[in-house]
Short mmCIF file of C-alpha atoms in Angstrom, two decimals:
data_model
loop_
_atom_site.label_atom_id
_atom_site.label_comp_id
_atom_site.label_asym_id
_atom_site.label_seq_id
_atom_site.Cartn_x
_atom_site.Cartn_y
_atom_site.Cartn_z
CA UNK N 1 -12.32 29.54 -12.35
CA UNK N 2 -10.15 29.37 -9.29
CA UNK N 3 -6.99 28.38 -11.24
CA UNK N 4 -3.96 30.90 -11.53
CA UNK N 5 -5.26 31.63 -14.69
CA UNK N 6 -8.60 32.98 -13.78
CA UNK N 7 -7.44 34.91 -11.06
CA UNK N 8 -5.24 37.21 -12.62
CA UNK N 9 -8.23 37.78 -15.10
CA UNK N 10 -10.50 38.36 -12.80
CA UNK N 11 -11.25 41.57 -11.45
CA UNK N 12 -10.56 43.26 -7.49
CA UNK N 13 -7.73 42.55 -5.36
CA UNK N 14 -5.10 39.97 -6.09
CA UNK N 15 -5.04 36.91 -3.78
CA UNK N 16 -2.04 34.85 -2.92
CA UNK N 17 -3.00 31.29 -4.85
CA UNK N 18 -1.67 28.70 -2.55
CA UNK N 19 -2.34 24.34 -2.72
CA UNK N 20 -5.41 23.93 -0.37
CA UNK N 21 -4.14 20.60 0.52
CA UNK N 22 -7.40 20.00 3.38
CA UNK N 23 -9.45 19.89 -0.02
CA UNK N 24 -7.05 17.73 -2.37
CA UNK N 25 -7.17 15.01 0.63
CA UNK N 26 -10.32 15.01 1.33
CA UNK N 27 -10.84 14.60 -2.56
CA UNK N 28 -8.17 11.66 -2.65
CA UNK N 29 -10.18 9.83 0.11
CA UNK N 30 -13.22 10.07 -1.42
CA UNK N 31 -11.69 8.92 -4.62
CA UNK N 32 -9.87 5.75 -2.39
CA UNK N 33 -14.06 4.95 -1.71
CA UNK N 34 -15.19 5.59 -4.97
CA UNK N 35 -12.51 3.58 -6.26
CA UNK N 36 -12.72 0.66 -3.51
CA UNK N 37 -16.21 0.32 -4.38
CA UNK N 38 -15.52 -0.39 -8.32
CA UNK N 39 -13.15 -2.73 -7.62
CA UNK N 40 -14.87 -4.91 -5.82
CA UNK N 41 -16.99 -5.88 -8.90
CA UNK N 42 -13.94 -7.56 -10.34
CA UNK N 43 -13.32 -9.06 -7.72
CA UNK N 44 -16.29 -10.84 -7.10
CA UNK N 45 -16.27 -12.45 -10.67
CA UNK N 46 -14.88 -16.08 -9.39
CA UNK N 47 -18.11 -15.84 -6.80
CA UNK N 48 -20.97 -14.41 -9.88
CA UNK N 49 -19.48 -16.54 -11.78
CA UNK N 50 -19.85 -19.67 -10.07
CA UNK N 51 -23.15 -18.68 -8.55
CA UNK N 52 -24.69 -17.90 -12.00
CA UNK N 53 -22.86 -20.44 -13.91
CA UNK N 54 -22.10 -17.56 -16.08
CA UNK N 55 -19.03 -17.73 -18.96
CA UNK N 56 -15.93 -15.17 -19.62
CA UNK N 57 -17.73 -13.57 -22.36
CA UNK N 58 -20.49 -12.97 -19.78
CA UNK N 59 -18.10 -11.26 -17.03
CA UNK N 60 -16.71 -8.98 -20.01
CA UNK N 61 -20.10 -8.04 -20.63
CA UNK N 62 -20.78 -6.78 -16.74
CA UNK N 63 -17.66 -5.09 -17.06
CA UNK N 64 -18.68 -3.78 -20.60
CA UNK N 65 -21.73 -2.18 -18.92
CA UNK N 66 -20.50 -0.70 -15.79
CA UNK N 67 -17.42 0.77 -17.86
CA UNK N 68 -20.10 2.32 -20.68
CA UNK N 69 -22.07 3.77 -18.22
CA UNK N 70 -19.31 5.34 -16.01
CA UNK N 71 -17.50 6.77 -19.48
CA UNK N 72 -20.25 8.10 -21.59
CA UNK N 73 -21.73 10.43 -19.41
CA UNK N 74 -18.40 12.02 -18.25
CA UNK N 75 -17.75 14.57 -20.76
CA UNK N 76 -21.39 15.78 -21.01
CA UNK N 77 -20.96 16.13 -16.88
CA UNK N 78 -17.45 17.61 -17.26
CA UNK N 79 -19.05 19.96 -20.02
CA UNK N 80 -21.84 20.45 -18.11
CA UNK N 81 -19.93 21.59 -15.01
CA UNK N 82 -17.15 24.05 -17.21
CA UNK N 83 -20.32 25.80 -17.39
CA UNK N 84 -22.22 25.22 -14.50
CA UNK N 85 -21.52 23.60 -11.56
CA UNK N 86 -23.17 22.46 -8.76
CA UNK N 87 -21.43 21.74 -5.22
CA UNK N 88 -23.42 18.67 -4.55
CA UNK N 89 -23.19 16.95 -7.65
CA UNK N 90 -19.97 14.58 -6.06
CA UNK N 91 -22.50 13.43 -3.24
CA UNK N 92 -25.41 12.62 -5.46
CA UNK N 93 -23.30 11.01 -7.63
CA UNK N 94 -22.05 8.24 -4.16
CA UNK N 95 -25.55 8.34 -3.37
CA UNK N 96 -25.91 6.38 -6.64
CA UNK N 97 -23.19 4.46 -6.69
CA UNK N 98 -24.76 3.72 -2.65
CA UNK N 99 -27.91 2.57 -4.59
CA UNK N 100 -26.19 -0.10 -6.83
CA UNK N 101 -24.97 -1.67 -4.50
CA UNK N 102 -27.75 -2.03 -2.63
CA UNK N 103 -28.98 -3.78 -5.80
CA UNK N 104 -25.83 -5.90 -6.44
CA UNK N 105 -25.91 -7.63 -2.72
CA UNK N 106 -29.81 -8.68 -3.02
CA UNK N 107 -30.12 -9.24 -7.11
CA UNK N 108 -30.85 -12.88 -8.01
CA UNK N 109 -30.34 -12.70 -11.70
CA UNK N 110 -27.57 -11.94 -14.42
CA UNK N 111 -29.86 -9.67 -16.13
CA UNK N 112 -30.29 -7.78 -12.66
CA UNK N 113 -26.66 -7.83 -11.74
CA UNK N 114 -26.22 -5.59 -14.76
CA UNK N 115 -28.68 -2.55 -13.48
CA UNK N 116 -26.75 -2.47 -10.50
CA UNK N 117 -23.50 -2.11 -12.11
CA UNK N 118 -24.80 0.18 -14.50
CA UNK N 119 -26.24 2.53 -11.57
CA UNK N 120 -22.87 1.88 -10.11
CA UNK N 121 -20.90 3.17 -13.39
CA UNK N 122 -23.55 6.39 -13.45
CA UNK N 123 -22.27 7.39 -9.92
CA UNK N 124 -18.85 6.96 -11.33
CA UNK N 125 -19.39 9.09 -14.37
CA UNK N 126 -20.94 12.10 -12.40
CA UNK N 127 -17.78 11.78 -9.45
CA UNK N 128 -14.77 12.13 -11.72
CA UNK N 129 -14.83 14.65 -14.10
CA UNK N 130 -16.06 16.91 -11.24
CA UNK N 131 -13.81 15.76 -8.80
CA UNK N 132 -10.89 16.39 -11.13
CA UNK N 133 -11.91 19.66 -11.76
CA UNK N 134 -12.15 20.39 -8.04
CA UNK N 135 -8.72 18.93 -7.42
CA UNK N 136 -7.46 21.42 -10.20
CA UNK N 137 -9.33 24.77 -8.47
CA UNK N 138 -7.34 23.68 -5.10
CA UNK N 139 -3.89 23.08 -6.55
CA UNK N 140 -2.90 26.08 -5.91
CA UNK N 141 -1.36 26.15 -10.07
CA UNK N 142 0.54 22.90 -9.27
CA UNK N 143 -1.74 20.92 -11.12
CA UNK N 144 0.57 17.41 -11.49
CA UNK N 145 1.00 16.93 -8.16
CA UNK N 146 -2.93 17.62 -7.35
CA UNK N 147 -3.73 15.27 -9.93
CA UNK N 148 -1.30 12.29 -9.02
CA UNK N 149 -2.75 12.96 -5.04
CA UNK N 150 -6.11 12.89 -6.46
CA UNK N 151 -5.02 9.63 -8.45
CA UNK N 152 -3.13 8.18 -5.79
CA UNK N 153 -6.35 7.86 -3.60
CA UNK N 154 -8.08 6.05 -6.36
CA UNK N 155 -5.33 3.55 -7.32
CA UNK N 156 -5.25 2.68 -3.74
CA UNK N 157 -8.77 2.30 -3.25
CA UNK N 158 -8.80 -0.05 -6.72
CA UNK N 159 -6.08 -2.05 -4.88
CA UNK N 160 -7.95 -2.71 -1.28
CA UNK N 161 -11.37 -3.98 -3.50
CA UNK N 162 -9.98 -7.67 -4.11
CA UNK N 163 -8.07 -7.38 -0.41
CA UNK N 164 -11.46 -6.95 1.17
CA UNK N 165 -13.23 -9.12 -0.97
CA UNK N 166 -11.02 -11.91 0.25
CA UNK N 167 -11.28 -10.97 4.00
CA UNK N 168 -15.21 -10.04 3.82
CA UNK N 169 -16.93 -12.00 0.89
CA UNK N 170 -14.88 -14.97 -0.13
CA UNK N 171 -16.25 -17.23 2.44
CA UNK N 172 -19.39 -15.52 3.35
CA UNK N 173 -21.01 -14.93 0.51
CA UNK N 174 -22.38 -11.88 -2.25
CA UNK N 175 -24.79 -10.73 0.77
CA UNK N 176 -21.98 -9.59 2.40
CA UNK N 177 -21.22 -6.90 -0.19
CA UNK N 178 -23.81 -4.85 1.71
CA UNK N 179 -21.84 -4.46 4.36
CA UNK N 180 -20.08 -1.91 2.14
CA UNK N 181 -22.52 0.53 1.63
CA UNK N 182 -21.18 2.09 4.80
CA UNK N 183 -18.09 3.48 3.00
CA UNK N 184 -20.61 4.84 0.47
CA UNK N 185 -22.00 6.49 3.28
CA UNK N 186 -18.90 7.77 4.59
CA UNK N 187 -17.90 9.26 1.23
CA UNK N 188 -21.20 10.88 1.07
CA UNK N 189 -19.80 12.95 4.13
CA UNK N 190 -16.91 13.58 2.78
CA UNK N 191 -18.51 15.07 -0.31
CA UNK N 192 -20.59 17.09 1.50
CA UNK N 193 -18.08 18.85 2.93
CA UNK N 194 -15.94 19.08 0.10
CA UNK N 195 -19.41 20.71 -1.96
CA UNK N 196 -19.29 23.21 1.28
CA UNK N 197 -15.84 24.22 0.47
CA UNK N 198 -17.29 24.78 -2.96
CA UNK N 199 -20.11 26.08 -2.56
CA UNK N 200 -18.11 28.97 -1.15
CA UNK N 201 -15.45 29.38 -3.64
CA UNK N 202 -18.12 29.86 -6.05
CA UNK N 203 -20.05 32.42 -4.14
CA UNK N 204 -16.58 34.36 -3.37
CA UNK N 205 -15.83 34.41 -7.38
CA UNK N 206 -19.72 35.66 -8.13
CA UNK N 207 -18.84 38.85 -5.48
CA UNK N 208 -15.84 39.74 -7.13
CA UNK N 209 -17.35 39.69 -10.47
CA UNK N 210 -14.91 36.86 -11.66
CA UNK N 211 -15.99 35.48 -15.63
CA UNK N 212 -17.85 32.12 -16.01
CA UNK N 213 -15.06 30.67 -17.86
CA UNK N 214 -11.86 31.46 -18.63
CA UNK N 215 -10.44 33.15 -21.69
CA UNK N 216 -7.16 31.31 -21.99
CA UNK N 217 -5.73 30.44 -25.41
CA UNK N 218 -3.73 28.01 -26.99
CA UNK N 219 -0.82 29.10 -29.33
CA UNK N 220 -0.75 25.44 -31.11
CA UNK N 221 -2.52 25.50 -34.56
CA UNK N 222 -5.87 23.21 -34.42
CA UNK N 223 -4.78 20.24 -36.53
CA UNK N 224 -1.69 20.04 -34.42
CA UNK N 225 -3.84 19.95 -31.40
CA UNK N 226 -6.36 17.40 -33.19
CA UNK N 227 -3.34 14.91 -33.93
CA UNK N 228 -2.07 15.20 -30.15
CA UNK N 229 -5.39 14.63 -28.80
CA UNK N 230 -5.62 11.51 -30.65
CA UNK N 231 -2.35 10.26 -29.87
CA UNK N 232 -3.01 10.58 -26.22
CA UNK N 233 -6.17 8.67 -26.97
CA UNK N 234 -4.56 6.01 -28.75
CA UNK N 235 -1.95 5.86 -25.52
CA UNK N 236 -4.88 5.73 -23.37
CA UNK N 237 -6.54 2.75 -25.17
CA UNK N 238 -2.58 1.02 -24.99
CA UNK N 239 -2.72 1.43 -20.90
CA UNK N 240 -6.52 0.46 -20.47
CA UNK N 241 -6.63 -2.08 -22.61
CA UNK N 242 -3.48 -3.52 -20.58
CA UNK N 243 -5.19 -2.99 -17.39
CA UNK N 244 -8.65 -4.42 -18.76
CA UNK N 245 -6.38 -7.59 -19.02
CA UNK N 246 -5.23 -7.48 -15.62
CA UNK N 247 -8.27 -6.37 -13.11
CA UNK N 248 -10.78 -9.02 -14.88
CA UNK N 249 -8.39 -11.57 -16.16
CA UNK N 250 -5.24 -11.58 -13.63
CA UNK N 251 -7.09 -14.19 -10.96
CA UNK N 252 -8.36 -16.15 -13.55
CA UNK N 253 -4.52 -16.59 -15.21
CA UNK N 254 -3.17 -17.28 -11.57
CA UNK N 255 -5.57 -19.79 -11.25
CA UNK N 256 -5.22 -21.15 -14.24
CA UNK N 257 -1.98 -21.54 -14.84
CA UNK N 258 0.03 -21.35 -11.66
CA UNK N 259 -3.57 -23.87 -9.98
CA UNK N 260 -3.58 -21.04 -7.31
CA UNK N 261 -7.22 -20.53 -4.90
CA UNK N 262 -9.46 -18.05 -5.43
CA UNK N 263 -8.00 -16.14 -1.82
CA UNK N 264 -4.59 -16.21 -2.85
CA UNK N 265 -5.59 -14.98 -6.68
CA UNK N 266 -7.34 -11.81 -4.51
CA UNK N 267 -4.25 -11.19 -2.89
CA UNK N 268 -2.02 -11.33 -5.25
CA UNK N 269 -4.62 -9.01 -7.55
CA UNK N 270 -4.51 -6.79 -4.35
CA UNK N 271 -0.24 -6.72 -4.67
CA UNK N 272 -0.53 -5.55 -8.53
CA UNK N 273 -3.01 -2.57 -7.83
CA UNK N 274 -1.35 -1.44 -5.01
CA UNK N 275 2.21 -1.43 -7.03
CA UNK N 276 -0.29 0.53 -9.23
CA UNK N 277 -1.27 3.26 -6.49
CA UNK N 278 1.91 3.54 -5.27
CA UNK N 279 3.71 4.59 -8.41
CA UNK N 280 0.86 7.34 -9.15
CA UNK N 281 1.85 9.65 -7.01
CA UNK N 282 5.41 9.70 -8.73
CA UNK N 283 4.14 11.12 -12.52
CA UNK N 284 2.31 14.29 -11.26
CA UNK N 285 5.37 15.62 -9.76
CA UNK N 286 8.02 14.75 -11.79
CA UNK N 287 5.59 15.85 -14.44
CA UNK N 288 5.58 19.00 -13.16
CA UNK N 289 9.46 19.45 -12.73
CA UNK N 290 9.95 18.10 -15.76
CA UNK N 291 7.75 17.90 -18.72
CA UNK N 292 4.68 15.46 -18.85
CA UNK N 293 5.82 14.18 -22.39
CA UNK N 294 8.73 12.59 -20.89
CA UNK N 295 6.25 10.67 -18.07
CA UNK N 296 4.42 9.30 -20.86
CA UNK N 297 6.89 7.98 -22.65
CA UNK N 298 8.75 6.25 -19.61
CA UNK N 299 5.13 5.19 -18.29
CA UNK N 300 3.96 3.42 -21.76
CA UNK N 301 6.70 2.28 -23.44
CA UNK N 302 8.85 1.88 -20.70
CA UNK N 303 6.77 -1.22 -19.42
CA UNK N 304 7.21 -3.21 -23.04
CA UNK N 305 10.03 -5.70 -21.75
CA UNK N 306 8.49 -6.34 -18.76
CA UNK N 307 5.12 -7.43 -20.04
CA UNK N 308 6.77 -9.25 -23.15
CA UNK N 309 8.60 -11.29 -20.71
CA UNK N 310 5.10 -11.85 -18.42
CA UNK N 311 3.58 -14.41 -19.85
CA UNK N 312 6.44 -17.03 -20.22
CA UNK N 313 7.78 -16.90 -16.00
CA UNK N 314 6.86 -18.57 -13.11
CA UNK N 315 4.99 -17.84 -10.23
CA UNK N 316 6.99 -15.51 -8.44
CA UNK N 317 8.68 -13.96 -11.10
CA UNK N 318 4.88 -13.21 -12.49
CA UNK N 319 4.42 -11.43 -9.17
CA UNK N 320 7.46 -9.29 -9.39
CA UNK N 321 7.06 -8.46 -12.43
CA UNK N 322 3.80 -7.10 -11.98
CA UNK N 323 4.20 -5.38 -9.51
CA UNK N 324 7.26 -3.15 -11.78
CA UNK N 325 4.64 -2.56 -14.59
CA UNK N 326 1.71 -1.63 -12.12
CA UNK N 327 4.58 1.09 -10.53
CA UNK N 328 5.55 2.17 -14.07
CA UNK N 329 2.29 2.39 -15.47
CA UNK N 330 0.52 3.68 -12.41
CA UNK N 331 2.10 7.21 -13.46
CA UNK N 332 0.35 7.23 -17.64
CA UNK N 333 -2.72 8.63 -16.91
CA UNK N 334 -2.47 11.58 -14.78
CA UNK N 335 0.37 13.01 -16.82
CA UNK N 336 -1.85 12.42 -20.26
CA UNK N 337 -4.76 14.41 -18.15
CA UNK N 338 -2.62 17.50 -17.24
CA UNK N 339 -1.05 17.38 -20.34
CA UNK N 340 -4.37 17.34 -22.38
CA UNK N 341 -6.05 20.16 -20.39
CA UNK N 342 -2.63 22.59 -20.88
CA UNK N 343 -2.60 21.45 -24.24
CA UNK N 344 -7.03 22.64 -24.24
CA UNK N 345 -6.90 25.47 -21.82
CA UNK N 346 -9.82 26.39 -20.25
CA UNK N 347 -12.04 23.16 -20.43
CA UNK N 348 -11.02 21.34 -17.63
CA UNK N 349 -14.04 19.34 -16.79
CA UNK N 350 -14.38 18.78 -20.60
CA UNK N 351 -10.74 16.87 -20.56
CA UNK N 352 -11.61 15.26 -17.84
CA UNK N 353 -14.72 13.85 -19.00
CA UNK N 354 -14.06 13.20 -22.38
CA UNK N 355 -10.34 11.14 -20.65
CA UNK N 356 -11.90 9.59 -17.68
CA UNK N 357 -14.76 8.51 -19.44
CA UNK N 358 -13.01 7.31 -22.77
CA UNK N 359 -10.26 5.49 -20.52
CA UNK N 360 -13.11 3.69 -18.77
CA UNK N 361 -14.95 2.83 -22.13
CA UNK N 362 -11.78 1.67 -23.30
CA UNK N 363 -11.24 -0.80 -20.19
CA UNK N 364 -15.30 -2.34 -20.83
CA UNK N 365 -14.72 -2.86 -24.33
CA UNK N 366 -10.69 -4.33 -23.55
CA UNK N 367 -12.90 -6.42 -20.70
CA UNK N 368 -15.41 -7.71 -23.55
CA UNK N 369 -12.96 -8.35 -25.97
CA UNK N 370 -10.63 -10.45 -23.93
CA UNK N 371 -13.38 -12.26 -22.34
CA UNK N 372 -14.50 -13.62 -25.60
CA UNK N 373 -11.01 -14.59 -26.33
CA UNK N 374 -10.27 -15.91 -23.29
CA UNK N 375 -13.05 -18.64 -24.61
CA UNK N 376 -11.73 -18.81 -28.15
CA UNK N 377 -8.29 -19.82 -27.13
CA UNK N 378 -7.30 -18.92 -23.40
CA UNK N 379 -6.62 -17.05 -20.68
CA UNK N 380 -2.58 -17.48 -21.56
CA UNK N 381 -2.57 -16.31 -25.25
CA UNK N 382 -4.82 -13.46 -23.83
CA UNK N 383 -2.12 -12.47 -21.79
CA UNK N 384 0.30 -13.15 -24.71
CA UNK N 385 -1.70 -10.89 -26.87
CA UNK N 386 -1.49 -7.60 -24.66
CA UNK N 387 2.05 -7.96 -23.78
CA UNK N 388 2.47 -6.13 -27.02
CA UNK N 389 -0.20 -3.32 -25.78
CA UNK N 390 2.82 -1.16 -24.43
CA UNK N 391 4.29 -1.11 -27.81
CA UNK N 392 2.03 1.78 -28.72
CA UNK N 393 3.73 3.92 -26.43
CA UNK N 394 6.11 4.41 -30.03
CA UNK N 395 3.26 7.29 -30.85
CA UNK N 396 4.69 9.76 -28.04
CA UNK N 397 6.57 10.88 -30.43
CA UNK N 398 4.15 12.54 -32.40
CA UNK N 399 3.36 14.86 -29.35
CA UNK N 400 3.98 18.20 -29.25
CA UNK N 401 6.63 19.53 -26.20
CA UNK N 402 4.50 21.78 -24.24
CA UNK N 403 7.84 22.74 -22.47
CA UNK N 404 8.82 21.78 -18.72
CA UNK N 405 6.78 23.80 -16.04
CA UNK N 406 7.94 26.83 -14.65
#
């Protein structure tokens, strides 16, 4: 409702519609917490593992249940909020995600360790379709580059997780994971103030008179936008399913194959997702500039030789060529966001539900599926399998060009 659209329909005085960049930071460090916090569960599987005596098909299932409950409630929150929103939804939503963790640093059973998670993944699902909605009300109409700083903060908080797991836990213990409730608490602040900012925005539009929702239309025919909507989802389930492979299964693969320690396999987890956050915040903007089609297809496809060629290098070319995928890749997801919600005008928390929460079901399931055949065959031909994942990328082509941005 704060959007460039909305404002010219709304009625009163026109205001100048400028990036409220205080707002779009603040929302890319809470997203760096949220995003910290999740990625710690990965990368305490070596540690639940051994301490439960627990099997890959059991770590895909933890990451099954945290990914089904942080994706199915996202587009009846994003839905929810379209209609109506409430400014301290973000901070109850890391109040739970405060909670399961809690659980997850004092639980003493599998069955246990997957409440926590799924608490966890409910504090997830109630943060990002909101957030993303917020991040598009303070772009100021330049909604690539809010996304990809949005993004940015996330990728980068998925890439400290195994860092500080191999500072703070590795040799201490799973007790220690309490000790991170305190960025919980900090994004908790952070939230709060953000909701302020909101709060405000909302009681400004209610003076004016401004609509509920806006009234924007899209000139595409419905089938056309059907068939779009599913290729994006079929590109989505390409990326994630890649990425399952690498946030649950990349330590194991070093380990295995390359006989590396369970530090050093953090690390090097940590070098992947931060290639990862720092090649977000090239897609929004170029995006922008240039059409978000031709991010996709450079982001998708592009990465095909390199994770072809993955699976049969050594150690450091492994490394190096991870890190060119995570940097590619990195750039996929907020370009297929933008692009859906120009492509469905006026349903932005909708999109960004029904995306977020389909591109974390989509990394569970990839997690549960790989897990079981990581103990069919191996972790290896795992990897062998999903170097073909980029290959999907093919389907871009089926998108409609919703023009470069003016």
């Amino acid at each position: 409702m704060m959007d460039r659209v909305d404002e010219a329909q709304t009625p009163g005085p026109p205001e100048a519609v400028v990036t409220t960049w205080r707002i779009l930071l603040a929302l890319s460090v809470s997203h760096a917490i949220n995003d910290t916090l999740q990625s710690l569960i990965p990368a305490v599987y070596p540690l639940i593992k051994e301490s439960f005596r627990l099997n890959y098909a059991q770590i895909g299932l933890i990451t099954l249940i945290f990914q089904l409950t942080a994706s199915l409630l996202q587009p009846f929150v994003g839905l929810y909020a379209d209609r109506r929103s409430h400014p301290n939804a973000l901070a109850a939503g890391m109040g739970l995600t405060l909670v399961g963790f809690c659980l997850l640093s004092l639980v003493d059973s599998y069955d246990l360790i997957l409440v926590a998670v799924a608490v966890i993944g409910m504090g997830s699902s109630i943060f990002h379709p909101e957030a993303s909605r917020l991040a598009k009300m303070a772009s100021g109409g330049r909604h690539g580059l809010a996304q990809s700083i949005f993004q940015v903060g996330g990728n980068f908080g998925s890439s400290l997780g195994p860092l500080l797991a191999a500072l703070v836990i590795a040799h201490r213990g799973r007790s220690h994971i309490l000790w991170f409730t305190l960025l919980a608490l900090t994004g908790i602040l952070v939230l709060s103030r953000v909701g302020a900012w909101h709060g405000r925005k909302l009681a400004h539009a209610a003076s004016r008179g401004a609509p509920k929702q806006p009234h924007a239309r899209q000139s595409l025919p419905r089938g056309r936008v059907a068939l779009a909507v599913a290729v994006l989802l079929l590109l989505i389930f390409s990326k994630f399913f890649y990425m399952a492979s690498m946030t649950s299964y990349y330590m194991f693969y070093l380990m295995t194959r390359f006989g590396l320690p369970i530090q050093r396999a953090q690390v090097l987890l940590f070098v992947f997702l931060a290639s990862v956050a720092a090649g977000t915040i090239v897609g929004g903007p170029f995006g922008d500039r240039y059409g978000r089609k031709y991010v996709i297809w450079i982001s998708i496809l592009g990465i095909a030789p390199f994770t072809l060629l993955l699976p049969h290098v050594g150690l450091a070319a492994t490394v190096g060529l991870t890190i060119v995928i995570g940097f590619v890749l990195a750039s996929a997801f907020s370009a297929i966001l933008v692009y859906a919600q120009e492509l469905i005008p006026g349903n932005v928390g909708l999109v960004a539900g029904l995306f977020f929460g389909f591109a974390f079901g989509m990394a569970g399931i990839g997690s549960a599926v790989l897990g079981r055949l990581a103990d069919r065959t191996s972790i290896g031909y795992v990897f062998q399998v999903c170097a073909f994942l980029p290959l999907i990328g093919l389907a871009t082509a089926f998108l409609p060009d919703l023009g470069r941005k003016k």
